[in-house]
PDB file of C-alpha atoms in Angstrom:
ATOM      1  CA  UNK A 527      18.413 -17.629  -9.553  1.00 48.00           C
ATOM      2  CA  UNK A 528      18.347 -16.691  -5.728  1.00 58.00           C
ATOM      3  CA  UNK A 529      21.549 -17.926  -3.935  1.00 64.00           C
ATOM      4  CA  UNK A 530      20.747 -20.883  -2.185  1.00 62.00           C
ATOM      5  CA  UNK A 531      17.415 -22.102  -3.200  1.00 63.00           C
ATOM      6  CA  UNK A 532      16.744 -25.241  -4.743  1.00 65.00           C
ATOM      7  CA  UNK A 533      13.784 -25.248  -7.502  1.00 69.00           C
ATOM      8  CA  UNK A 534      14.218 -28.742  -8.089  1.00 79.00           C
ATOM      9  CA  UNK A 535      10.816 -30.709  -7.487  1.00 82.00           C
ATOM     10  CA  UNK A 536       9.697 -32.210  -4.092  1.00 83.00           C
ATOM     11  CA  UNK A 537      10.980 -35.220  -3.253  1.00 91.00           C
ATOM     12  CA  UNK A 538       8.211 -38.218  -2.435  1.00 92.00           C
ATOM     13  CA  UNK A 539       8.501 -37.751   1.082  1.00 93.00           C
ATOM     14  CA  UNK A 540       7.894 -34.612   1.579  1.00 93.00           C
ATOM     15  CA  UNK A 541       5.075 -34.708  -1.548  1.00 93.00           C
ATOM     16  CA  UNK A 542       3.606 -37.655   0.891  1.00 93.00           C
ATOM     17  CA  UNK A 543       4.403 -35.527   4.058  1.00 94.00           C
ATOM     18  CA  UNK A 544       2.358 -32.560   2.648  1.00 93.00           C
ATOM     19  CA  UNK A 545      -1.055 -34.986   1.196  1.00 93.00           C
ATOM     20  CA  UNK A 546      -0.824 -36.376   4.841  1.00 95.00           C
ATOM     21  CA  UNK A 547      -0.932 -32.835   6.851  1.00 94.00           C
ATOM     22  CA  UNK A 548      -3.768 -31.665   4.273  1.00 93.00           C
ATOM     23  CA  UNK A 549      -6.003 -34.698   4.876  1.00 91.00           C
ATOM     24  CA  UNK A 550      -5.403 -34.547   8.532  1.00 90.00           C
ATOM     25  CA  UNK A 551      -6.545 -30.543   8.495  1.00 88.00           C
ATOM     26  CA  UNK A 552      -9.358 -31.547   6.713  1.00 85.00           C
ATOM     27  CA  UNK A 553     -10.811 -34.585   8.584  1.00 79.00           C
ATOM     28  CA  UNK A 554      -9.927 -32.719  11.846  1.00 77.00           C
ATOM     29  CA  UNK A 555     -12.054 -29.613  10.480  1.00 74.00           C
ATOM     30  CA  UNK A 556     -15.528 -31.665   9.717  1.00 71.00           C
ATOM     31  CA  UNK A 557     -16.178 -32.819  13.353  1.00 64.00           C
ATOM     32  CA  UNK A 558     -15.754 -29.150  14.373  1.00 62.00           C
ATOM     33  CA  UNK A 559     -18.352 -28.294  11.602  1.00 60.00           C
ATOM     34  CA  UNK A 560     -20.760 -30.748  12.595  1.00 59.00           C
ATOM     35  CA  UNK A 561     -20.531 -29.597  16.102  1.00 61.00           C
ATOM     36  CA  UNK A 562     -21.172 -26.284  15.379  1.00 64.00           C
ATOM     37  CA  UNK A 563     -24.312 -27.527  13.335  1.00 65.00           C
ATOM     38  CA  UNK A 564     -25.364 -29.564  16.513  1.00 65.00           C
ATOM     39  CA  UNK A 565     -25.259 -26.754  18.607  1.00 70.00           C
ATOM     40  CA  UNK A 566     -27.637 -24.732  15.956  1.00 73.00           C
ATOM     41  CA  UNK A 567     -30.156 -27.642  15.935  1.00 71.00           C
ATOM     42  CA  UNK A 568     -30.269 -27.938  19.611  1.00 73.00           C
ATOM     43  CA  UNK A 569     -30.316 -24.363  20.259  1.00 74.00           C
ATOM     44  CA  UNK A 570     -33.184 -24.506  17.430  1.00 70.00           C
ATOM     45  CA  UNK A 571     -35.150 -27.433  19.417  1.00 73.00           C
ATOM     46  CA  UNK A 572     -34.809 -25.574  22.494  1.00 75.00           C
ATOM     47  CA  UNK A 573     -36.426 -22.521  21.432  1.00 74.00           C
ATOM     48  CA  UNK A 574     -39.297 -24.334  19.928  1.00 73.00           C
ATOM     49  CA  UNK A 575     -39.796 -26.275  22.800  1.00 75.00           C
ATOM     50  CA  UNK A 576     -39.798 -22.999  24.611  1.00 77.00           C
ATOM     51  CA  UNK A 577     -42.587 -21.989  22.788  1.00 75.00           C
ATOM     52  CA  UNK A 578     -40.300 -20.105  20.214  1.00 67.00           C
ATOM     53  CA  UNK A 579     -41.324 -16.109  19.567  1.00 65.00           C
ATOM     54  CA  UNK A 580     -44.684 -16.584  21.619  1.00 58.00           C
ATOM     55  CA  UNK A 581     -43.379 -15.631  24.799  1.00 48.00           C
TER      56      UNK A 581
END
């Protein structure tokens, strides 16, 4: 056993602390998605309005 670790099992605060900060990574990372897939689509749109490869 290393000298001063504990290998006892988290306690409910931090198990609660750690569901909270993975759930907050994750709902913060899906409007960054989406916005990158807005930015395709638009980008897409403008080039077809642009008349796409035909120029």
């Amino acid at each position: 056993m290393i000298q001063g670790v504990n290998n006892s099992l988290p306690t409910d605060q931090q198990k609660n602390t750690a569901i909270f900060i993975c759930q907050l990574l994750s709902n913060l990372y899906q409007p960054i998605n989406l916005f990158r897939r807005g930015l395709t689509l638009l980008n897409l749109v403008k080039f077809r309005l642009n008349g796409g490869f035909s120029q």
